[in-house]
Short mmCIF file of C-alpha atoms and ligand atoms in Angstrom, two decimals:
data_model
loop_
_atom_site.label_atom_id
_atom_site.label_comp_id
_atom_site.label_asym_id
_atom_site.label_seq_id
_atom_site.Cartn_x
_atom_site.Cartn_y
_atom_site.Cartn_z
CA ALA A 1 -26.50 33.88 -16.69
CA ALA A 2 -24.27 31.29 -15.16
CA LYS A 3 -25.73 28.58 -17.55
CA ALA A 4 -24.96 30.73 -20.51
CA VAL A 5 -21.20 30.67 -19.69
CA MET A 6 -20.95 27.34 -18.01
CA GLN A 7 -22.16 23.79 -18.59
CA ARG A 8 -20.25 23.60 -21.94
CA PHE A 9 -19.23 19.99 -21.27
CA VAL A 10 -22.17 18.84 -23.56
CA ALA A 11 -20.64 20.65 -26.60
CA VAL A 12 -16.92 20.88 -25.68
CA ALA A 13 -14.54 17.92 -25.22
CA LYS A 14 -11.96 17.71 -22.43
CA GLY A 15 -8.74 19.28 -23.31
CA MET A 16 -5.34 19.40 -21.64
CA PRO A 17 -2.26 21.56 -22.24
CA THR A 18 -0.14 19.94 -24.89
CA LYS A 19 2.13 17.17 -23.67
CA ARG A 20 5.63 17.06 -25.14
CA LYS A 21 6.32 14.10 -27.26
CA ALA A 22 8.22 11.35 -25.49
CA ASP A 23 11.35 11.55 -27.66
CA ASP A 24 11.53 15.35 -26.98
CA ARG A 25 10.93 15.24 -23.31
CA ASN A 26 13.10 12.23 -22.47
CA LYS A 27 16.25 14.32 -22.76
CA ASP A 28 15.72 17.09 -20.26
CA PHE A 29 14.16 17.64 -16.84
CA ASP A 30 11.66 20.37 -17.92
CA GLU A 31 7.94 19.87 -17.20
CA ILE A 32 6.28 17.70 -19.76
CA TYR A 33 2.94 19.82 -20.04
CA GLY A 34 2.89 23.14 -22.02
CA ASP A 35 0.68 25.95 -20.79
CA PHE A 36 -3.07 26.69 -21.55
CA SER A 37 -3.50 29.73 -23.60
CA THR A 38 -6.16 32.17 -22.14
CA GLY A 39 -8.68 31.11 -24.52
CA GLU A 40 -8.17 27.34 -23.88
CA ALA A 41 -8.32 28.02 -20.09
CA LYS A 42 -11.59 29.79 -20.48
CA THR A 43 -13.16 27.26 -22.68
CA GLN A 44 -11.98 24.21 -20.50
CA ALA A 45 -13.29 26.07 -17.39
CA SER A 46 -16.64 26.70 -19.01
CA ARG A 47 -17.14 22.86 -19.27
CA CYS A 48 -17.89 22.86 -15.50
CA SER A 49 -21.60 21.92 -14.87
CA GLN A 50 -21.84 24.05 -11.70
CA CYS A 51 -23.54 21.07 -10.10
CA GLY A 52 -25.29 21.37 -6.92
CA VAL A 53 -23.03 19.24 -4.68
CA PRO A 54 -19.54 19.88 -5.94
CA PHE A 55 -17.75 16.48 -5.32
CA CYS A 56 -14.55 17.89 -6.67
CA GLN A 57 -14.48 20.28 -3.65
CA VAL A 58 -15.60 17.61 -1.29
CA HIS A 59 -12.75 15.30 -2.24
CA CYS A 60 -10.18 17.98 -2.28
CA PRO A 61 -8.27 17.80 1.15
CA LEU A 62 -8.20 21.61 0.92
CA HIS A 63 -11.90 21.85 -0.05
CA ASN A 64 -10.70 24.26 -2.70
CA ASN A 65 -13.73 26.20 -4.01
CA ILE A 66 -13.26 24.77 -7.49
CA PRO A 67 -16.70 25.57 -9.17
CA ASP A 68 -16.37 29.20 -8.19
CA TRP A 69 -12.88 29.68 -9.74
CA LEU A 70 -13.71 27.72 -12.71
CA LYS A 71 -16.70 30.20 -13.34
CA LEU A 72 -14.55 33.21 -12.71
CA THR A 73 -11.97 32.01 -15.19
CA ALA A 74 -14.55 31.16 -17.83
CA GLU A 75 -15.91 34.88 -17.26
CA GLY A 76 -12.33 36.01 -17.72
CA ARG A 77 -12.02 37.37 -14.19
CA LEU A 78 -8.78 35.74 -13.53
CA GLU A 79 -7.57 37.98 -10.66
CA ASP A 80 -10.77 37.10 -8.80
CA ALA A 81 -10.26 33.55 -9.63
CA TYR A 82 -6.82 33.65 -8.14
CA GLU A 83 -8.13 35.32 -4.99
CA VAL A 84 -10.69 32.47 -4.49
CA SER A 85 -8.17 29.87 -5.28
CA GLN A 86 -5.43 31.04 -2.90
CA ALA A 87 -7.91 31.73 -0.08
CA THR A 88 -7.94 27.91 0.66
CA ASN A 89 -4.45 26.78 -0.81
CA THR A 90 -1.11 28.14 0.08
CA PHE A 91 0.56 26.64 -3.01
CA PRO A 92 -1.96 26.19 -5.78
CA GLU A 93 0.80 26.42 -8.44
CA VAL A 94 2.28 23.26 -6.92
CA CYS A 95 -1.08 21.37 -6.52
CA GLY A 96 -2.04 22.13 -10.08
CA ARG A 97 1.13 20.39 -11.16
CA ILE A 98 1.56 17.35 -8.92
CA CYS A 99 -1.72 16.45 -7.17
CA PRO A 100 -3.13 13.06 -8.31
CA GLN A 101 -6.21 14.94 -9.76
CA ASP A 102 -7.43 11.64 -11.34
CA ARG A 103 -8.08 10.37 -7.72
CA LEU A 104 -9.21 13.48 -6.05
CA CYS A 105 -11.04 16.47 -7.82
CA GLU A 106 -11.24 15.27 -11.35
CA GLY A 107 -11.84 11.58 -10.41
CA ASN A 108 -15.07 12.82 -8.60
CA CYS A 109 -16.29 15.36 -11.27
CA VAL A 110 -19.96 14.79 -11.63
CA ILE A 111 -19.87 15.08 -15.45
CA GLU A 112 -17.63 12.09 -15.66
CA LYS A 113 -20.96 10.09 -15.75
CA GLY A 114 -20.79 10.03 -19.59
CA PHE A 115 -18.40 12.87 -20.20
CA GLU A 116 -14.72 13.47 -19.41
CA SER A 117 -13.98 15.54 -16.14
CA VAL A 118 -13.15 19.32 -16.29
CA SER A 119 -9.25 19.75 -16.57
CA ILE A 120 -9.21 21.11 -12.91
CA GLY A 121 -5.56 20.79 -12.31
CA ALA A 122 -4.43 22.51 -15.58
CA VAL A 123 -6.92 25.40 -15.00
CA GLU A 124 -5.54 25.75 -11.38
CA ARG A 125 -1.97 25.87 -12.62
CA TYR A 126 -2.94 28.37 -15.34
CA ILE A 127 -4.69 30.80 -12.87
CA THR A 128 -1.64 30.67 -10.47
CA ASP A 129 1.00 30.96 -12.97
CA THR A 130 -0.88 33.96 -14.57
CA ALA A 131 -1.17 35.46 -10.99
CA TRP A 132 2.74 35.14 -10.68
CA GLU A 133 3.34 36.69 -13.96
CA GLU A 134 0.91 39.58 -13.31
CA GLY A 135 2.28 40.31 -9.71
CA TRP A 136 -0.99 39.33 -7.93
CA VAL A 137 0.99 37.06 -5.58
CA LYS A 138 2.20 39.06 -2.69
CA PRO A 139 4.45 38.43 0.37
CA ALA A 140 2.70 38.36 3.70
CA ALA A 141 2.33 41.93 5.09
CA PRO A 142 0.82 41.60 8.53
CA VAL A 143 -1.26 44.63 9.80
CA ARG A 144 0.36 44.13 13.17
CA GLU A 145 3.53 42.40 14.55
CA ARG A 146 2.92 40.07 17.50
CA PRO A 147 5.73 39.48 19.96
CA GLN A 148 5.24 35.73 20.14
CA SER A 149 7.41 33.38 18.13
CA VAL A 150 6.94 29.96 16.52
CA GLY A 151 9.68 27.62 15.64
CA ILE A 152 8.96 25.24 12.75
CA ILE A 153 11.15 22.19 12.31
CA GLY A 154 11.17 21.08 8.64
CA GLY A 155 10.63 23.33 5.62
CA GLY A 156 8.61 21.00 3.37
CA PRO A 157 5.09 21.92 2.13
CA GLY A 158 3.56 21.16 5.68
CA GLY A 159 5.92 23.37 7.46
CA LEU A 160 5.96 26.16 4.88
CA ALA A 161 2.23 26.32 4.67
CA ALA A 162 2.05 26.75 8.48
CA ALA A 163 4.80 29.39 8.33
CA ASP A 164 2.87 31.50 5.84
CA ALA A 165 -0.35 31.23 7.69
CA LEU A 166 1.30 32.19 11.00
CA ARG A 167 3.37 34.99 9.44
CA ARG A 168 0.18 36.55 7.86
CA ARG A 169 -1.25 36.71 11.36
CA GLY A 170 1.84 38.55 12.51
CA TYR A 171 3.78 36.02 14.46
CA GLN A 172 7.63 35.93 14.35
CA VAL A 173 8.24 32.71 12.44
CA HIS A 174 11.55 30.62 12.24
CA VAL A 175 11.89 27.56 9.99
CA TYR A 176 14.69 25.17 10.45
CA ASP A 177 15.64 22.71 7.89
CA ARG A 178 18.57 20.31 7.77
CA TYR A 179 18.91 20.76 3.97
CA ASP A 180 20.59 23.57 2.33
CA ARG A 181 17.32 24.57 0.50
CA MET A 182 13.77 25.04 1.67
CA GLY A 183 10.88 22.96 0.19
CA GLY A 184 11.44 19.45 1.41
CA LEU A 185 10.42 16.81 -1.06
CA LEU A 186 9.04 19.47 -3.37
CA ILE A 187 12.67 20.59 -4.03
CA TYR A 188 14.79 17.35 -3.36
CA GLY A 189 12.29 14.55 -3.96
CA ILE A 190 9.81 15.31 -6.83
CA PRO A 191 11.75 15.64 -10.23
CA GLY A 192 11.76 18.80 -12.34
CA PHE A 193 9.77 17.15 -15.16
CA LYS A 194 6.79 17.07 -12.61
CA LEU A 195 7.60 20.38 -10.75
CA GLU A 196 10.18 22.75 -12.10
CA LYS A 197 12.42 24.00 -9.41
CA ASP A 198 12.01 27.71 -10.00
CA VAL A 199 8.37 27.24 -9.17
CA VAL A 200 9.56 26.18 -5.60
CA GLU A 201 12.22 28.59 -5.23
CA ARG A 202 10.08 31.77 -6.00
CA ARG A 203 7.73 30.71 -3.34
CA THR A 204 10.54 30.20 -0.78
CA ALA A 205 11.85 33.72 -1.77
CA LEU A 206 8.35 35.08 -1.24
CA LEU A 207 8.13 33.64 2.19
CA ALA A 208 11.51 35.18 3.11
CA GLN A 209 10.24 38.50 1.69
CA GLY A 210 7.31 38.27 4.01
CA GLY A 211 9.50 38.23 6.99
CA ILE A 212 9.76 34.48 7.76
CA HIS A 213 13.24 33.49 9.08
CA LEU A 214 14.59 30.61 7.09
CA HIS A 215 17.53 28.68 8.77
CA ASN A 216 19.00 26.19 6.32
CA ASN A 217 21.46 23.62 7.33
CA PHE A 218 20.09 23.66 10.80
CA GLU A 219 19.43 20.08 11.95
CA VAL A 220 17.50 19.55 15.06
CA GLY A 221 19.30 16.75 16.93
CA ARG A 222 22.61 18.11 15.79
CA ASP A 223 22.41 22.03 15.96
CA ALA A 224 19.93 22.14 18.67
CA MET A 225 17.59 19.75 20.69
CA LEU A 226 13.77 20.04 20.92
CA ALA A 227 14.06 21.47 24.49
CA GLU A 228 16.23 24.36 23.35
CA LEU A 229 13.80 25.34 20.65
CA ARG A 230 10.88 25.12 23.10
CA GLU A 231 12.57 27.54 25.36
CA LYS A 232 13.12 29.94 22.59
CA HIS A 233 9.64 29.89 21.08
CA ASP A 234 6.09 30.01 22.33
CA ALA A 235 5.05 27.09 20.06
CA ILE A 236 6.77 24.50 17.90
CA LEU A 237 5.61 22.70 14.77
CA ILE A 238 7.43 19.47 13.88
CA SER A 239 6.93 18.75 10.18
CA THR A 240 9.88 16.67 9.33
CA GLY A 241 8.46 14.23 6.91
CA VAL A 242 9.40 10.54 6.68
CA TYR A 243 12.85 9.56 5.51
CA LYS A 244 13.92 6.10 6.58
CA ALA A 245 14.00 4.08 3.50
CA ARG A 246 12.43 0.47 3.72
CA GLU A 247 15.03 -2.19 3.26
CA LEU A 248 15.00 -5.45 1.13
CA GLU A 249 17.39 -7.57 3.26
CA LEU A 250 18.15 -10.02 0.47
CA ALA A 251 21.34 -11.93 -0.49
CA GLY A 252 23.74 -9.54 -2.19
CA ASP A 253 22.08 -6.41 -0.96
CA LYS A 254 25.43 -4.77 0.02
CA LEU A 255 26.86 -4.93 -3.44
CA ASP A 256 27.96 -1.57 -4.87
CA GLY A 257 25.52 -0.09 -7.44
CA ILE A 258 22.47 -0.74 -5.24
CA VAL A 259 21.15 2.57 -3.93
CA PRO A 260 18.14 4.21 -2.04
CA ALA A 261 15.64 6.04 -4.26
CA LEU A 262 15.93 9.33 -2.36
CA ASP A 263 19.70 9.41 -2.59
CA TYR A 264 19.37 9.05 -6.33
CA LEU A 265 16.61 11.51 -6.81
CA THR A 266 18.13 14.05 -4.43
CA ALA A 267 21.43 13.83 -6.35
CA SER A 268 19.72 14.30 -9.68
CA ASN A 269 17.63 17.36 -8.31
CA LYS A 270 20.83 18.89 -6.91
CA VAL A 271 22.64 18.44 -10.30
CA GLY A 272 19.60 20.13 -11.91
CA LEU A 273 19.95 23.11 -9.50
CA GLY A 274 23.58 23.57 -10.40
CA ASP A 275 25.28 21.91 -7.48
CA SER A 276 28.26 19.67 -7.75
CA VAL A 277 27.37 16.21 -6.41
CA PRO A 278 30.57 13.94 -6.08
CA ALA A 279 28.55 10.64 -6.02
CA PHE A 280 26.94 11.70 -9.31
CA ASN A 281 30.07 12.94 -10.91
CA GLU A 282 31.91 9.77 -10.22
CA GLY A 283 28.99 7.70 -11.53
CA THR A 284 27.62 6.08 -8.45
CA LEU A 285 24.21 7.98 -8.67
CA ASP A 286 24.09 8.52 -12.40
CA ALA A 287 22.29 6.10 -14.59
CA LYS A 288 24.06 7.09 -17.84
CA GLY A 289 24.88 4.10 -20.03
CA LYS A 290 23.61 1.58 -17.40
CA ASP A 291 21.04 -1.04 -17.25
CA VAL A 292 18.79 0.14 -14.50
CA VAL A 293 16.36 -1.79 -12.42
CA VAL A 294 13.94 0.06 -10.11
CA ILE A 295 12.32 -1.89 -7.38
CA GLY A 296 8.83 -0.67 -6.32
CA GLY A 297 5.48 0.53 -7.74
CA GLY A 298 4.74 3.83 -6.00
CA ASP A 299 5.17 7.49 -7.00
CA THR A 300 8.85 7.39 -5.93
CA ALA A 301 9.52 4.39 -8.19
CA MET A 302 7.97 6.13 -11.21
CA ASP A 303 10.07 9.36 -10.49
CA CYS A 304 13.19 7.16 -10.49
CA VAL A 305 12.53 5.30 -13.65
CA ARG A 306 11.77 8.59 -15.53
CA THR A 307 14.84 10.15 -14.13
CA ALA A 308 16.90 7.13 -15.26
CA VAL A 309 15.60 7.53 -18.79
CA ARG A 310 16.54 11.29 -18.79
CA GLN A 311 20.01 10.59 -17.54
CA GLY A 312 20.61 8.35 -20.76
CA ALA A 313 20.39 4.85 -19.27
CA LYS A 314 20.82 1.94 -21.70
CA SER A 315 17.72 0.17 -20.36
CA VAL A 316 15.20 1.06 -17.44
CA LYS A 317 12.97 -1.71 -15.90
CA CYS A 318 10.55 -1.44 -13.13
CA LEU A 319 10.05 -4.47 -11.19
CA TYR A 320 6.87 -4.65 -9.23
CA ARG A 321 5.26 -7.53 -7.37
CA ARG A 322 1.66 -6.62 -8.24
CA ASN A 323 0.07 -5.66 -11.49
CA ARG A 324 -0.93 -2.55 -13.16
CA ALA A 325 -4.36 -2.48 -11.65
CA ASN A 326 -2.86 -2.98 -8.16
CA MET A 327 -0.23 -0.14 -8.32
CA PRO A 328 -0.12 2.47 -5.68
CA GLY A 329 1.24 5.08 -7.93
CA SER A 330 -0.71 7.27 -10.24
CA LEU A 331 -1.64 5.61 -13.55
CA ARG A 332 -1.03 8.70 -15.30
CA GLU A 333 2.58 8.50 -14.21
CA VAL A 334 2.84 4.83 -15.36
CA GLN A 335 1.59 5.83 -18.76
CA ASN A 336 4.09 8.72 -19.07
CA ALA A 337 6.73 6.34 -17.96
CA GLU A 338 5.86 3.69 -20.65
CA GLU A 339 5.75 6.26 -23.32
CA GLU A 340 9.20 7.35 -22.36
CA GLY A 341 10.51 3.82 -22.85
CA VAL A 342 10.35 2.22 -19.48
CA GLU A 343 9.71 -1.49 -19.34
CA PHE A 344 7.47 -2.71 -16.54
CA VAL A 345 8.05 -6.27 -15.27
CA TRP A 346 4.77 -6.84 -13.49
CA LEU A 347 4.12 -9.70 -11.01
CA ALA A 348 7.66 -10.05 -10.22
CA ALA A 349 9.59 -9.86 -6.87
CA PRO A 350 13.39 -9.71 -6.21
CA GLU A 351 15.15 -12.69 -4.63
CA GLY A 352 18.62 -11.39 -4.46
CA PHE A 353 21.51 -9.67 -6.39
CA ALA A 354 24.30 -11.30 -8.34
CA GLY A 355 27.84 -9.81 -8.83
CA VAL A 356 31.30 -9.64 -7.49
CA GLY A 357 31.82 -6.42 -5.46
CA LYS A 358 29.43 -4.77 -7.89
CA VAL A 359 25.93 -5.60 -8.78
CA LYS A 360 25.48 -7.32 -12.18
CA ALA A 361 22.04 -8.72 -12.14
CA VAL A 362 18.83 -8.85 -10.14
CA ARG A 363 17.43 -12.52 -9.47
CA ALA A 364 13.64 -12.42 -9.33
CA SER A 365 10.70 -14.74 -9.17
CA ARG A 366 7.24 -14.54 -10.64
CA ILE A 367 4.29 -13.80 -8.54
CA HIS A 368 0.79 -15.00 -8.44
CA LEU A 369 -1.79 -12.79 -6.98
CA GLY A 370 -4.15 -14.49 -4.70
CA LEU A 371 -7.37 -13.55 -3.00
CA PRO A 372 -7.86 -10.21 -1.44
CA ASP A 373 -7.05 -10.20 2.40
CA ALA A 374 -8.73 -8.06 5.10
CA SER A 375 -7.21 -4.91 3.62
CA GLY A 376 -8.98 -5.71 0.24
CA ARG A 377 -5.72 -6.16 -1.58
CA GLN A 378 -4.70 -9.28 -3.46
CA GLN A 379 -1.95 -11.04 -1.65
CA PRO A 380 1.18 -11.80 -3.64
CA SER A 381 2.74 -15.37 -3.45
CA LYS A 382 5.84 -16.54 -5.27
CA ILE A 383 5.43 -19.17 -7.93
CA ASP A 384 7.97 -21.96 -7.35
CA GLY A 385 10.60 -22.56 -9.99
CA SER A 386 9.95 -19.35 -11.83
CA GLU A 387 13.24 -17.66 -11.06
CA PHE A 388 14.73 -15.36 -13.75
CA SER A 389 17.48 -12.87 -13.98
CA LEU A 390 17.61 -9.26 -15.07
CA PRO A 391 20.96 -7.60 -16.01
CA ALA A 392 21.61 -4.41 -13.96
CA ASP A 393 24.62 -2.15 -13.22
CA LEU A 394 22.25 0.17 -11.16
CA VAL A 395 19.46 -1.13 -8.93
CA ILE A 396 17.31 1.63 -7.20
CA LYS A 397 15.31 0.65 -4.17
CA ALA A 398 11.94 2.44 -4.00
CA LEU A 399 10.10 0.55 -1.35
CA GLY A 400 8.59 3.30 0.72
CA PHE A 401 9.53 5.32 3.77
CA ASP A 402 9.04 5.17 7.42
CA PRO A 403 9.61 7.68 10.05
CA GLU A 404 12.97 8.11 11.77
CA ASP A 405 13.10 7.77 15.60
CA THR A 406 12.12 11.32 16.27
CA PRO A 407 12.08 11.25 20.14
CA THR A 408 15.72 9.83 20.29
CA MET A 409 17.07 12.27 17.38
CA PHE A 410 15.38 15.28 19.17
CA GLY A 411 16.60 14.34 22.59
CA ALA A 412 12.99 14.07 23.70
CA PRO A 413 12.35 10.55 24.84
CA GLY A 414 8.95 11.71 26.20
CA LEU A 415 7.54 12.64 22.83
CA ALA A 416 4.76 10.10 21.97
CA VAL A 417 4.73 8.13 18.90
CA THR A 418 2.35 5.59 17.29
CA ARG A 419 3.30 1.96 16.72
CA TRP A 420 4.23 3.03 13.12
CA GLY A 421 6.74 5.64 14.63
CA THR A 422 4.67 8.59 13.35
CA LEU A 423 4.09 11.34 15.94
CA ARG A 424 1.01 10.94 18.08
CA VAL A 425 -1.20 14.09 18.07
CA ASP A 426 -4.61 14.97 19.37
CA HIS A 427 -6.40 15.34 16.01
CA LYS A 428 -8.48 18.23 16.97
CA THR A 429 -5.61 20.35 18.13
CA MET A 430 -2.69 18.67 16.30
CA MET A 431 -0.72 19.11 19.55
CA SER A 432 1.61 16.28 20.56
CA ASN A 433 1.71 15.06 24.13
CA LEU A 434 4.28 17.81 24.88
CA GLU A 435 2.68 21.09 25.69
CA GLY A 436 2.96 23.58 22.82
CA VAL A 437 4.47 21.07 20.43
CA PHE A 438 2.38 20.47 17.42
CA ALA A 439 3.13 18.28 14.35
CA ALA A 440 1.84 18.14 10.65
CA GLY A 441 2.31 16.43 7.44
CA ASP A 442 4.08 13.07 6.60
CA ILE A 443 5.53 12.77 10.05
CA VAL A 444 1.93 12.40 11.45
CA ARG A 445 0.33 10.69 8.48
CA GLY A 446 3.14 8.63 7.17
CA ALA A 447 4.17 9.01 3.53
CA SER A 448 1.20 10.86 1.96
CA LEU A 449 0.46 13.69 -0.46
CA VAL A 450 1.68 17.34 -0.72
CA VAL A 451 -1.92 18.54 -0.62
CA TRP A 452 -2.46 16.83 2.74
CA ALA A 453 0.80 18.26 4.08
CA ILE A 454 -0.59 21.75 3.15
CA ARG A 455 -3.92 20.99 4.79
CA ASP A 456 -2.22 19.98 8.02
CA GLY A 457 0.19 22.99 7.98
CA ARG A 458 -2.77 25.29 7.63
CA ASP A 459 -4.86 23.54 10.36
CA ALA A 460 -1.86 23.52 12.82
CA ALA A 461 -1.33 27.22 12.26
CA ASP A 462 -4.97 27.83 13.29
CA SER A 463 -4.47 25.62 16.28
CA ILE A 464 -1.12 27.20 17.23
CA HIS A 465 -2.72 30.73 17.13
CA ARG A 466 -5.60 29.58 19.20
CA TYR A 467 -3.11 28.02 21.83
CA ILE A 468 -0.94 31.27 21.95
CA GLN A 469 -3.79 33.48 22.25
CA ALA A 470 -5.48 31.44 24.95
CA LYS A 471 -2.16 31.34 26.85
CA ALA A 472 -1.62 35.16 26.40
CA ALA A 473 -5.26 35.76 27.67
CA GLY A 474 -4.53 33.56 30.59
CA VAL A 475 -1.44 35.45 31.56
CA ALA A 476 -3.23 38.71 31.26
CA ALA A 477 -6.10 37.51 33.41
CA ALA A 478 -3.73 36.26 36.13
CA ALA A 479 -2.00 39.64 36.24
CA GLU A 480 -5.15 41.45 36.98
P1 FAD B 501 8.80 16.81 3.54
O1 FAD B 501 8.27 17.39 2.21
O2 FAD B 501 9.39 15.60 3.57
O3 FAD B 501 9.58 17.91 4.39
C1 FAD B 501 10.25 17.73 5.51
C2 FAD B 501 11.30 18.62 5.71
O4 FAD B 501 11.96 18.37 7.05
C3 FAD B 501 12.54 18.32 4.81
O5 FAD B 501 13.04 19.49 4.17
C4 FAD B 501 13.79 17.77 5.79
O6 FAD B 501 14.97 18.15 5.31
C5 FAD B 501 13.32 18.46 7.02
N1 FAD B 501 13.79 17.79 8.31
C6 FAD B 501 13.74 16.38 8.64
N2 FAD B 501 14.26 16.15 9.77
C7 FAD B 501 14.82 17.26 10.22
C8 FAD B 501 15.58 17.64 11.42
N3 FAD B 501 15.91 16.75 12.27
N4 FAD B 501 15.94 18.91 11.43
C9 FAD B 501 15.56 19.96 10.56
N5 FAD B 501 14.80 19.58 9.47
C10 FAD B 501 14.44 18.39 9.27
N6 FAD B 501 2.97 13.94 -3.29
C11 FAD B 501 2.15 14.40 -4.23
O7 FAD B 501 1.17 14.96 -3.81
N7 FAD B 501 2.39 14.31 -5.61
C12 FAD B 501 3.40 13.79 -6.11
O8 FAD B 501 3.51 13.67 -7.35
C13 FAD B 501 4.29 13.29 -5.18
N8 FAD B 501 5.50 12.77 -5.70
C14 FAD B 501 6.43 12.30 -4.83
C15 FAD B 501 7.63 11.69 -5.25
C16 FAD B 501 8.59 11.27 -4.32
C17 FAD B 501 9.89 10.72 -4.84
C18 FAD B 501 8.46 11.37 -2.93
C19 FAD B 501 9.39 10.74 -2.00
C20 FAD B 501 7.13 11.83 -2.52
C21 FAD B 501 6.16 12.25 -3.35
N9 FAD B 501 4.99 12.73 -2.87
C22 FAD B 501 4.11 13.33 -3.82
C23 FAD B 501 4.68 12.90 -1.46
C24 FAD B 501 5.01 14.31 -0.91
O9 FAD B 501 6.16 14.75 -1.40
C25 FAD B 501 4.98 14.34 0.58
O10 FAD B 501 3.73 13.77 1.13
C26 FAD B 501 5.07 15.69 1.09
O11 FAD B 501 6.29 16.47 0.73
C27 FAD B 501 5.20 15.73 2.70
O12 FAD B 501 5.35 17.10 3.25
P2 FAD B 501 5.95 17.29 4.58
O13 FAD B 501 6.07 18.94 4.73
O14 FAD B 501 5.30 16.60 5.67
O15 FAD B 501 7.58 16.62 4.63
#
């Protein structure tokens, strides 16, 4: 019977929700994809071949049970599909929108040998959006309250996934975040055209409704040190992400008009959320009417160029030292950016900045890609005498992020870090070298993906639960 509904990939082509035309979507920050109709979602889900070894699931960091929820969708059993989907993923509506599916589930879909993959991300989004509309998404309602409390530092996807899992088990959960809104990079990094902000805010509201205490504007290192929070709670999770922007250190890099990517994206997101941002209002962080050059080739750079287009920049160029084939960012995003009018200057690296007080141009050189090194990537080298100049009144640096100095910031010099500055944990328990202090997400992995942060948050919650229960059992045994 499964076969009657499924395996339609032979007859039905891959379909995606309609994508808004570039000259329509480049003026606002709304998502660029429309919604599947119920019929489209059913038909697309029915293309799944229900293969014996589902590589989509294997290659999903959350091991989402994709073949099962596709089949349930094809059968019209949407509430069941939602139940299966949310069983392994705390925020499926987020992953459905911003996972690089082409590299994870869809990129490993078995029918890709000759056919195009199932539109897994779009179906996931459809299932969860429907669940929200229908009221199937419920706040945590633990069957019993537990006396122990957990303090979570950092309210990004990692911290919030852990908070949800722990609260559902009945713990008293407190999330501390230095920003004025929860969500981490979901709210202030990733732009609305990839992930609309009400999608994040309705999740945050649901977490609060389930009894999680959310402490905004609470910076560990300023409002409390790690030791105080360890005193207060039975366990701590550090999920603070990575925020130290990599620098260029080139001549002229102190000129006005050269800004870090995250300052730029955060300002744009805040403006979208209705906040007043002085550095945006006075023009420093607004691309309107400017010649913009973004330096870098990752997801952050793609988000910057596309934001600049939407702010009404005069021209937007992306300077990257490798070529299209060697970009770290998602190719889907490069294509979206090109459609929206971004010009990519491949194989070019900045040499310095020209201007008096304010930047006027980026000086750059052409790059030759040599042989791959031990890491397998072709090494860039500068071509002598190839210097050229690009006019720029706004330069955005998107060269990646490193961890801040967490031990010093938290007043906990004994907290162990790796040579990259990420927190050192026992990968079986996710506990740091400090008893009862766990860590998850980018602060452990370095800059990674939302889906990995969710995975870590869920794993850390399991481990914290085991740790607290073992301790409680030990105390009870000692009292006997
Ligand atoms: P974060 O999301 O960074 O959250 C950490 C939180 O900790 C923040 O809210 C911060 O305010 C808080 N914090 C930090 N220090 C303190 C302190 N001392 N006290 C209190 N709170 C503190 N991934 C994808 O999968 N798809 C994408 O399309 C994608 N696009 C991206 C675009 C951009 C511009 C960037 C920068 C990243 C993108 N990523 C994307 C990566 C993804 O956002 C991260 O991997 C993910 O958010 C990491 O989650 P996290 O919970 O570890 O940290």
